[in-house]
Phi, psi and omega in degrees: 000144193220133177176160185167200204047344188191158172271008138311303153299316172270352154321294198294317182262358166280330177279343179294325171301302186316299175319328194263337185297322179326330203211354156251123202280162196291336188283332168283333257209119180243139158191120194277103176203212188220189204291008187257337193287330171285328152347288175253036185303354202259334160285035156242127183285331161247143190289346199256349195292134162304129176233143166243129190222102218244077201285098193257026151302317171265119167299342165275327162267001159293305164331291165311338185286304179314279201298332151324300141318330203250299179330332175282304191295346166273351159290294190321305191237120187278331182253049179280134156247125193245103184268102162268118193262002175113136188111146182320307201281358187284328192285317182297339145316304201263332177270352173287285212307325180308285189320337193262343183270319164272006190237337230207351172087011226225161182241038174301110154289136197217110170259149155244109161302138151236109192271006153233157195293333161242161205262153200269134163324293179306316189276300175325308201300291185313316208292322183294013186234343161270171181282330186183151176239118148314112202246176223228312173265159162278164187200148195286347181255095122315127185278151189321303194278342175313155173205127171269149193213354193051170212250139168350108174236160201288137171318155172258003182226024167262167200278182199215168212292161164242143183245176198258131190265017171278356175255165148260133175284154166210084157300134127294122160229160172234064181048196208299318216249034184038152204259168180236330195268314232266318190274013176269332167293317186320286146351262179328304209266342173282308178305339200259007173279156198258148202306336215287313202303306186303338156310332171245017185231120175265132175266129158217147199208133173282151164220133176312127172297355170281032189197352188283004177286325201295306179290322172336287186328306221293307181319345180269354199267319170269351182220174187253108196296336177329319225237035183178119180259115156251154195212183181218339137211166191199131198232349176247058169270125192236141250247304165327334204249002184258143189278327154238189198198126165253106181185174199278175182223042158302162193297306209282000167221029161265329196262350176306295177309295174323317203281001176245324135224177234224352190288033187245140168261154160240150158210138177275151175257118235260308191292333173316167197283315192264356171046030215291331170341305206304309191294305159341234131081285183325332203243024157243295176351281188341311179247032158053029162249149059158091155244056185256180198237141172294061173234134228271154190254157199252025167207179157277121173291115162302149198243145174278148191299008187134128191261139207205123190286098239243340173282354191245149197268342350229298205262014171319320195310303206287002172261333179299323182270013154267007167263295213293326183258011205298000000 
């Protein structure tokens, strides 16, 4: 498994790993990634999974780093099945494995994921060189290789934060690495509530870790911080139990959310090279799920006990490792 640059990426293939550890012994299992991927290494459930961990600011000596590493274990192993799951470190991995099935004689298999509706600069590449990409939305055209499988989820049965429903919630998430624009909206949207309603209201808000002292301050200049959790990431959120919701719309938290409740705002992040956030986003618009206006509510709601989404998938890992080990 190979995956890096967002937590968009490496989410997906760490659960996958978890899973494949399950039905494989661990000690077989390599995953290859870089210093943001090292972040989260603490989410793989076995101690025996093989790490390759890689500093890929310079691109020309990630490369070269990559082919060092890697070169023995494919003279070794003839039968690799190699998953990118996204991001610039997945091509040169997948395309050295290409090279060695034509030049070298070798059956390495090569899959891809794509967790968004439009496929990422590394993956458009990767696709001409792999047997199939795992896609993530359905589409009325499918390309040969394509396979649908739906998107990545968080376990559905593990346990999960509890809130006090004697408040009203309100979460911020800003994807893996937290927004600066969402808690500046955030922000904006706290001034104009009256003390009585902020008195009955708990926040919880991600913030980037470069910026949380900063930000911290400004929320406390405006709230009573008791009454405000901040994180930086959080993976046991329970999504169903909050009266609005704020966030990006990356594919793993448009579809996490929608499938546990419909109480959600999006604003896409805008700045990527492929703007693929928009295009998510665009393609639940489309079918009329999560059109609501942002707005923070000045009472408590009974929030309903489950929302339950028909485009989404819960169980993508495991139709992926029904190809992959096949």
């Amino acid at each position: 498994m190979i995956a890096g640059s967002s937590g968009g990426h490496i989410l997906p293939a760490l659960k996958y790993i978890n899973h494949l550890s399950s039905i494989k012994n661990p000690n077989e299992i390599l995953f290859i990634t870089n210093e943001i991927g090292k972040n989260y290494l603490k989410k793989i459930k076995s101690d025996k999974i093989n790490l390759i961990i890689l500093n890929s600011k310079n691109k020309l000596t990630f490369v070269l780093n990559i082919f060092f590493k890697i070169f023995l274990i494919f003279i070794l192993n003839r039968r690799i099945t190699l998953i990118g799951f996204g991001g610039f470190i997945t091509t040169p991995v997948l395309i050295i494995s290409k090279l060695f099935n034509i030049f070298l004689l070798s059956f390495n298999k090569i899959y891809i994921h794509e967790q968004n509706i439009i496929y990422g600069l590394a993956n458009k590449i990767n696709y001409f060189i792999v047997e199939n990409s795992f896609i993530s939305f359905p589409k009325f055209k499918m390309r040969s290789k394509e396979i649908f499988v739906g998107n990545c989820f968080i376990d559905q049965n593990k346990s999960r934060e509890k809130l006090n429903n004697n408040f009203i919630n309100i979460l911020l998430m800003g994807g893996s690495a937290g927004s600066l624009e969402l808690n500046k909206i955030m922000l904006e949207k706290i001034r104009n509530l009256k003390i009585i309603t902020l008195k009955n209201t708990i926040f919880s808000i991600q913030i980037p870790d470069s910026h949380i002292d900063i930000i911290k301050k400004k929320y406390s200049n405006l709230l009573d911080t008791n009454l405000c959790k901040f994180f930086s990431f959080n993976d046991n959120l329970s999504f169903n139990k909050y009266d609005i919701i704020l966030s990006r719309s990356g594919s793993g938290s448009l579809n996490e959310i929608l499938y546990y409740t419909d109480n959600v705002y999006f604003i896409p992040h805008l700045i990527s090279r492929d703007q693929h956030q928009k295009f998510n986003l665009n393609y639940f618009l489309s079918h009329e799920i999560s059109l609501k206006k942002f707005l923070l509510p000045n009472k408590k709601k009974p929030t309903s006990q489950f929302y339950f989404n028909s485009f989404i998938n819960p169980h993508s890992i495991e139709k992926i490792i029904c190809y992959t080990t096949r």
